[in-house]
PDB file of C-alpha atoms in Angstrom:
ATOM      1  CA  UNK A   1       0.000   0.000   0.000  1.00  0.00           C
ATOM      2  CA  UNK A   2       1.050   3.504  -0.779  1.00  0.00           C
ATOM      3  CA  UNK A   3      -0.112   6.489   1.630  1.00  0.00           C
ATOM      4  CA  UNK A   4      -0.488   9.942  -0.006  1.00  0.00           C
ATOM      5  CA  UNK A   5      -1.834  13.263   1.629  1.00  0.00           C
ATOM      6  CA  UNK A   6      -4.750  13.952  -1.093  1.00  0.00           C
ATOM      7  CA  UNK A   7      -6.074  13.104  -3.953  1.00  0.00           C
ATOM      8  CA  UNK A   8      -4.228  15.373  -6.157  1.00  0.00           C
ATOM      9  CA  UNK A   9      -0.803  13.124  -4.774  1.00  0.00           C
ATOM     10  CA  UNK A  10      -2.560   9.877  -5.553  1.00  0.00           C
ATOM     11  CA  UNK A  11      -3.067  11.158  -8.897  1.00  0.00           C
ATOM     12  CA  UNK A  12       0.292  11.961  -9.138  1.00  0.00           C
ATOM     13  CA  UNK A  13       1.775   8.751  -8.287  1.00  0.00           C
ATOM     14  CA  UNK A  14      -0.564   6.627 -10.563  1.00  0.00           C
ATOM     15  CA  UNK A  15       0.667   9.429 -13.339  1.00  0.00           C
ATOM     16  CA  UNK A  16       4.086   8.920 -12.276  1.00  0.00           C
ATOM     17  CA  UNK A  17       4.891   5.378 -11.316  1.00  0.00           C
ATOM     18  CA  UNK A  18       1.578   3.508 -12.730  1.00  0.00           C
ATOM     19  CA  UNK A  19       1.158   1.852 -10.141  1.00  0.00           C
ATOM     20  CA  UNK A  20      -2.639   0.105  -9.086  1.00  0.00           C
ATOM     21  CA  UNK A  21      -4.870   2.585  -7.666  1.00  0.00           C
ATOM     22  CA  UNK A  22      -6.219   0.494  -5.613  1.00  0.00           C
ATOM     23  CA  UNK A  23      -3.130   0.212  -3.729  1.00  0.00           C
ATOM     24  CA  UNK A  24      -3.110   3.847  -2.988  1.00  0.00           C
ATOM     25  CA  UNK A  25      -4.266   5.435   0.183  1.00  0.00           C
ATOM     26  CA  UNK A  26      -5.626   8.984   0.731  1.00  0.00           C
ATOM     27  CA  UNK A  27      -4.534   9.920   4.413  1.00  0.00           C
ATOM     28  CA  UNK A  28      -4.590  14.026   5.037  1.00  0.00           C
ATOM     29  CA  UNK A  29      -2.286  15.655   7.298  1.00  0.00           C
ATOM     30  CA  UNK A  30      -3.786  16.406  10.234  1.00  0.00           C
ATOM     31  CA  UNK A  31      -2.571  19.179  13.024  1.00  0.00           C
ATOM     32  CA  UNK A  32       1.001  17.996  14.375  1.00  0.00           C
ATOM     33  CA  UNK A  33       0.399  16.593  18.273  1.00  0.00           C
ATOM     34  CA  UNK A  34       3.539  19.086  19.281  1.00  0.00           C
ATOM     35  CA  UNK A  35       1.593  21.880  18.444  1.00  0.00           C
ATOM     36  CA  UNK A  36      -1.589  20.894  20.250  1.00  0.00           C
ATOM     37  CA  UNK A  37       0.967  20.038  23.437  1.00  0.00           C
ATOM     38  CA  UNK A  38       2.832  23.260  23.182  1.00  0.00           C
ATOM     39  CA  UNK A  39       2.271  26.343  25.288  1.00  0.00           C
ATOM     40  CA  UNK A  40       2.504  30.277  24.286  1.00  0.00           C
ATOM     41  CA  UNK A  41       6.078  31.707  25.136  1.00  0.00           C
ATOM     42  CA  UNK A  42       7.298  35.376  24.750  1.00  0.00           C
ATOM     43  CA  UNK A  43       9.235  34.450  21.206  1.00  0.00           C
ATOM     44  CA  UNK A  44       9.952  38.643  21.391  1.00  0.00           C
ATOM     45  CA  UNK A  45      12.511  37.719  24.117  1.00  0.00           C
ATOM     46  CA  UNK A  46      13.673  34.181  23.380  1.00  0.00           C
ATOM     47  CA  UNK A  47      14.634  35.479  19.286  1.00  0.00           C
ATOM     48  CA  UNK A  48      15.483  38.972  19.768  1.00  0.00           C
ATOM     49  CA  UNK A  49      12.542  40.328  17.718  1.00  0.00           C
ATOM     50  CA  UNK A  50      11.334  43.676  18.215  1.00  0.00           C
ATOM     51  CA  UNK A  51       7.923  43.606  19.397  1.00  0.00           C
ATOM     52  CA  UNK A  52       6.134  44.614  15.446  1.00  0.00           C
ATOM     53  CA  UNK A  53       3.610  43.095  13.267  1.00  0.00           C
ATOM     54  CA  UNK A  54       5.191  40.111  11.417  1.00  0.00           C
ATOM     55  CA  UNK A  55       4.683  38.185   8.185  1.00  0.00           C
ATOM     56  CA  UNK A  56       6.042  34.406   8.992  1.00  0.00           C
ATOM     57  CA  UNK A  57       7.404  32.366   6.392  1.00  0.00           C
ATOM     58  CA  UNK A  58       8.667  28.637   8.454  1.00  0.00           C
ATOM     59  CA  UNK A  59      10.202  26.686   5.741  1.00  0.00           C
ATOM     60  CA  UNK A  60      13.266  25.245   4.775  1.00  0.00           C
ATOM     61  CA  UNK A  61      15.631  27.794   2.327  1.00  0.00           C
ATOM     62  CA  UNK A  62      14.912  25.176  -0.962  1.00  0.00           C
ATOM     63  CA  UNK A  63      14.847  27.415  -4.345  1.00  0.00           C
ATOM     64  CA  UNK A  64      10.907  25.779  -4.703  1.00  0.00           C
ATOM     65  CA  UNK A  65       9.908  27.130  -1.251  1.00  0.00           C
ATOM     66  CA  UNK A  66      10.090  30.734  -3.505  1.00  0.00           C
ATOM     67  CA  UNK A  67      11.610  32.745  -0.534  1.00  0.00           C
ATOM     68  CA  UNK A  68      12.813  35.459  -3.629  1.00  0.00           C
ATOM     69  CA  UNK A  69       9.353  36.117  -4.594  1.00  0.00           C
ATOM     70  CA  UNK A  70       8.248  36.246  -0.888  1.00  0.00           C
ATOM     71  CA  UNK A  71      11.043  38.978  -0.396  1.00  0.00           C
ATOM     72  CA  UNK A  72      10.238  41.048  -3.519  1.00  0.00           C
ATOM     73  CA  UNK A  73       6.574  41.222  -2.532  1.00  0.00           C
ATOM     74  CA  UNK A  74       7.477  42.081   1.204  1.00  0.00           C
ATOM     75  CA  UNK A  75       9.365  45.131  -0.498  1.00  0.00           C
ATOM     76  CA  UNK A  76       6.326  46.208  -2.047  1.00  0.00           C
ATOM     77  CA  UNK A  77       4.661  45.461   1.294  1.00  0.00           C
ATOM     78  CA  UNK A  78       7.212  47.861   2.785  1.00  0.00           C
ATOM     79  CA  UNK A  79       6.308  50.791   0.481  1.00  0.00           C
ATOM     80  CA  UNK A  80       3.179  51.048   1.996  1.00  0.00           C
ATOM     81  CA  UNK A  81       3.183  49.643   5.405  1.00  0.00           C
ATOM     82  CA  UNK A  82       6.659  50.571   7.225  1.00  0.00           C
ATOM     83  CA  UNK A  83       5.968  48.911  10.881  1.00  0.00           C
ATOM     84  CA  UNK A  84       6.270  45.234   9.774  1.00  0.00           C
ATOM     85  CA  UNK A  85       8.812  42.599   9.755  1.00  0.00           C
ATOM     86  CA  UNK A  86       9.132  38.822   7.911  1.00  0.00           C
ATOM     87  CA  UNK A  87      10.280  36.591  10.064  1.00  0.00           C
ATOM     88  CA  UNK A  88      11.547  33.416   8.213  1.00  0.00           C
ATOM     89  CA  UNK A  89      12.652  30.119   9.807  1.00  0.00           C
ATOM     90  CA  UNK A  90      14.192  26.844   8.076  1.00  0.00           C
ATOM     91  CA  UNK A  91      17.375  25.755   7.716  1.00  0.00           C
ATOM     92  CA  UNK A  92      20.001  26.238   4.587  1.00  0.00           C
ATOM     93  CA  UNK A  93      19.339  23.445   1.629  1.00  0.00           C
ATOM     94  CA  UNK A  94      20.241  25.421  -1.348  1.00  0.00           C
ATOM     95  CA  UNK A  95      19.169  28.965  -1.196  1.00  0.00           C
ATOM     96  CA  UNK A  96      19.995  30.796   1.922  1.00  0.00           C
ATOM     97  CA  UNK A  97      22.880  33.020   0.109  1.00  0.00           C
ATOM     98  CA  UNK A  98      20.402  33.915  -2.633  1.00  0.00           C
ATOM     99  CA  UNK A  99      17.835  34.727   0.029  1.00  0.00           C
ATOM    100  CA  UNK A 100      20.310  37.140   1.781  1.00  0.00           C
ATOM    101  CA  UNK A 101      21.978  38.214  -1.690  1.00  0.00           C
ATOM    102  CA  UNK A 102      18.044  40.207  -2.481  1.00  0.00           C
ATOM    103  CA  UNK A 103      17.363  41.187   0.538  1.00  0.00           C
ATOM    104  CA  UNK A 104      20.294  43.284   0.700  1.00  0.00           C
ATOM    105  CA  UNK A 105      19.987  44.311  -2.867  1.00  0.00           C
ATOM    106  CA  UNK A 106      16.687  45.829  -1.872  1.00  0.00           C
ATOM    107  CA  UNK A 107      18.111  46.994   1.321  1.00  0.00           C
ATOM    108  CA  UNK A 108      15.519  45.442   3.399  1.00  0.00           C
ATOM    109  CA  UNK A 109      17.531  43.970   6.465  1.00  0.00           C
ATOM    110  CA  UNK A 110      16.250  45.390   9.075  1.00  0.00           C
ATOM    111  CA  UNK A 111      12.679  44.451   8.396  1.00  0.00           C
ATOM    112  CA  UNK A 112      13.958  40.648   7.279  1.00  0.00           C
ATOM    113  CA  UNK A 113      15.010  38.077  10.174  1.00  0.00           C
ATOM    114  CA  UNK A 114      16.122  34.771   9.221  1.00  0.00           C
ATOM    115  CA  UNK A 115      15.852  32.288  12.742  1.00  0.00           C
ATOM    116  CA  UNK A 116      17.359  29.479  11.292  1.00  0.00           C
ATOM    117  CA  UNK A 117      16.078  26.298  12.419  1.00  0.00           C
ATOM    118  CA  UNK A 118      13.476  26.898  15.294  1.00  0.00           C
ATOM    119  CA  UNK A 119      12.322  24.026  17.587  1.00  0.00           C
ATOM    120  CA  UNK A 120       8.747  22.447  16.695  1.00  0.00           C
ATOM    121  CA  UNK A 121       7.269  23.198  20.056  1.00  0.00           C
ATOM    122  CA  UNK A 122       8.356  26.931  19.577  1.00  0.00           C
ATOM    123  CA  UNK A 123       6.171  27.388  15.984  1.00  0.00           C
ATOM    124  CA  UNK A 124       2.431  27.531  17.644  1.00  0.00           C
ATOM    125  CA  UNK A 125       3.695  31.137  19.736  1.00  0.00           C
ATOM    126  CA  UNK A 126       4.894  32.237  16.063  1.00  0.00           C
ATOM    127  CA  UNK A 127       1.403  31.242  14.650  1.00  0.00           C
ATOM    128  CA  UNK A 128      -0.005  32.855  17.413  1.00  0.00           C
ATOM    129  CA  UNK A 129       1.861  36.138  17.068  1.00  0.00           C
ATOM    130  CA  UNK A 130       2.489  36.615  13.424  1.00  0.00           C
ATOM    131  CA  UNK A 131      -0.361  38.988  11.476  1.00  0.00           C
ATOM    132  CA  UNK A 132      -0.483  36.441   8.701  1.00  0.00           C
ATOM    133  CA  UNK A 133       1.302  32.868   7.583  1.00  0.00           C
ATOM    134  CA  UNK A 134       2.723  33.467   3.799  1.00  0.00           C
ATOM    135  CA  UNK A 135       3.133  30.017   2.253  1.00  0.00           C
ATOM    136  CA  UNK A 136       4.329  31.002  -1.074  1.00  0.00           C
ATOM    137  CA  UNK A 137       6.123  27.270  -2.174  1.00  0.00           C
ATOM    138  CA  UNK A 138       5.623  25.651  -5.220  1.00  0.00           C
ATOM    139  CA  UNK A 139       5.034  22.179  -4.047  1.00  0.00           C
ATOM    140  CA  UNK A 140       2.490  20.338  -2.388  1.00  0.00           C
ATOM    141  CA  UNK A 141      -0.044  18.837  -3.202  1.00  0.00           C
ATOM    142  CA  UNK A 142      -0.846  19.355   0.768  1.00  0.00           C
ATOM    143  CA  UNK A 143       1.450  21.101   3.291  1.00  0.00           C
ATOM    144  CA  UNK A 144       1.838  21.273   7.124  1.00  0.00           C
ATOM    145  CA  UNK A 145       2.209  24.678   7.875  1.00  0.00           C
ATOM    146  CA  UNK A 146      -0.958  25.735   6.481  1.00  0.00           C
ATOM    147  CA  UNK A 147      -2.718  23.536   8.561  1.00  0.00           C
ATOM    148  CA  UNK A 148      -0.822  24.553  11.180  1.00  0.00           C
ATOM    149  CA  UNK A 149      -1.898  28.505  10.517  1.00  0.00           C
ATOM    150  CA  UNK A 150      -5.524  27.160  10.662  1.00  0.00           C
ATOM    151  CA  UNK A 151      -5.395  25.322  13.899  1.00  0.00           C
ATOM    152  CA  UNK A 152      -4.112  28.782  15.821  1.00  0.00           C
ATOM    153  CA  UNK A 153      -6.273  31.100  14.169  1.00  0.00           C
ATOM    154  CA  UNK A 154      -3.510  32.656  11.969  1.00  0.00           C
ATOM    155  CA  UNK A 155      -4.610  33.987   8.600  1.00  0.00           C
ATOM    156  CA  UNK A 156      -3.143  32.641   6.138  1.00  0.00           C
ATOM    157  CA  UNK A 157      -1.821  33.925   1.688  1.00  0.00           C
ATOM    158  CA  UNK A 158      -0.940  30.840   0.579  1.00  0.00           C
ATOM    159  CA  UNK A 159      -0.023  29.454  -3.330  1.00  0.00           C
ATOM    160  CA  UNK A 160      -2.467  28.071  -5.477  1.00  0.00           C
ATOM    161  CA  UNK A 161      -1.095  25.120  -6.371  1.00  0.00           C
ATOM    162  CA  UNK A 162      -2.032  21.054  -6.233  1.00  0.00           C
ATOM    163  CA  UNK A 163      -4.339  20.158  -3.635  1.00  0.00           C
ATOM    164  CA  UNK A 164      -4.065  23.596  -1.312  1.00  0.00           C
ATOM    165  CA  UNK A 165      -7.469  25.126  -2.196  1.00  0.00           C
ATOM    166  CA  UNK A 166      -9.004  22.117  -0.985  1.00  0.00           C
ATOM    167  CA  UNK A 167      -6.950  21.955   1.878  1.00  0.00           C
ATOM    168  CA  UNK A 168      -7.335  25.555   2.837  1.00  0.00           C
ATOM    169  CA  UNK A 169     -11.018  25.461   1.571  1.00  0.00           C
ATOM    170  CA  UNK A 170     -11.977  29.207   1.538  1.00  0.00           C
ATOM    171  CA  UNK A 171      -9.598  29.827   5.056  1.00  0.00           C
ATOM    172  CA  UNK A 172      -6.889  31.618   3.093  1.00  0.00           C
ATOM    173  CA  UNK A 173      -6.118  33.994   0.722  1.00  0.00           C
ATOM    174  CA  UNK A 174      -4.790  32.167  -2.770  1.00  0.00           C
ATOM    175  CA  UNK A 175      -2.382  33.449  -4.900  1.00  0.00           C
ATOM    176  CA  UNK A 176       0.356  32.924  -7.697  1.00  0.00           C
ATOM    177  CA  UNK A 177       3.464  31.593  -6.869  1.00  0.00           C
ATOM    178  CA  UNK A 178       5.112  32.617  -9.919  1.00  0.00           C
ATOM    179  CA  UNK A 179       3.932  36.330  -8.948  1.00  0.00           C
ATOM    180  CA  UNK A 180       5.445  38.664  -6.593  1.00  0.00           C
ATOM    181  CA  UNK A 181       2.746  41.700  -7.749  1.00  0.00           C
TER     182      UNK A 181
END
């Protein structure tokens, strides 16, 4: 048997690999058990954040997670609205550098802070905080953080890609990846 998140992955399998559908298994994400278990914390203190309004971004620095178009759209963000921050955590895979690289060309680092790696149990006082989750990646079909977002009341922009209409149905604001206007 073969467990997928939705049916837009089981399609992609049988696409991909041909294999039986009836051996494939739709089983959703559901909301991680660390963030039901984990309590609010002052995250202001604990990451050195100034105490603004913050757009949070918690994935890993891959070049499909789309962290350039995030930071070109927080720039136009910034021409309107000057008392907010992004606030990105995730480790380096492939595309910190670049990430860094525009965000000093646009001479935005003071409003940018990259965390690095943050511990699970820390992410429900970011949800919990931040004005809105941006989940700009180009992959699904299904992710976690979304669902994540959802569970603490976080609103969430989010790419409309794969299966994450369904998955957000109508608690998000969809929008092109491929676009940062």
């Amino acid at each position: 048997a073969i467990l997928v998140d939705s049916n837009i992955g089981k399609n992609h399998v049988i696409d991909s690999y041909k294999v039986n559908k009836n051996k494939i298994f739709v089983c959703e994400f559901e909301v991680p058990e660390y963030l039901k278990r984990s309590k609010i914390f002052n995250i202001y203190k604990k990451y050195n954040l100034p105490k603004k309004k913050f757009i949070f971004y918690p994935a890993q620095f891959w070049q499909h997670k789309n962290h350039i178009n995030l930071i070109k759209a927080f720039n136009l963000v910034l021409k309107k609205i000057k008392n907010i921050n992004l606030v990105l955590v995730g480790v380096d895979k492939n595309n910190l550098t670049q990430t860094k690289n525009i965000i000093q060309e646009l001479k935005i680092e003071k409003y940018v802070y990259i965390l690095g790696y943050i511990k699970n149990e820390h992410m429900r006082s970011f949800f919990k905080k931040a004005e809105v989750l941006s989940f700009v990646s180009h992959c699904g079909p299904t992710n976690i953080p979304p669902l994540e977002a959802m569970y603490c009341g976080c609103p969430i922009i989010c790419s409309n890609v794969y299966g994450m209409k369904k998955q957000l149905d109508g608690s998000g604001l969809l929008i092109n990846p491929n676009s940062y206007l």
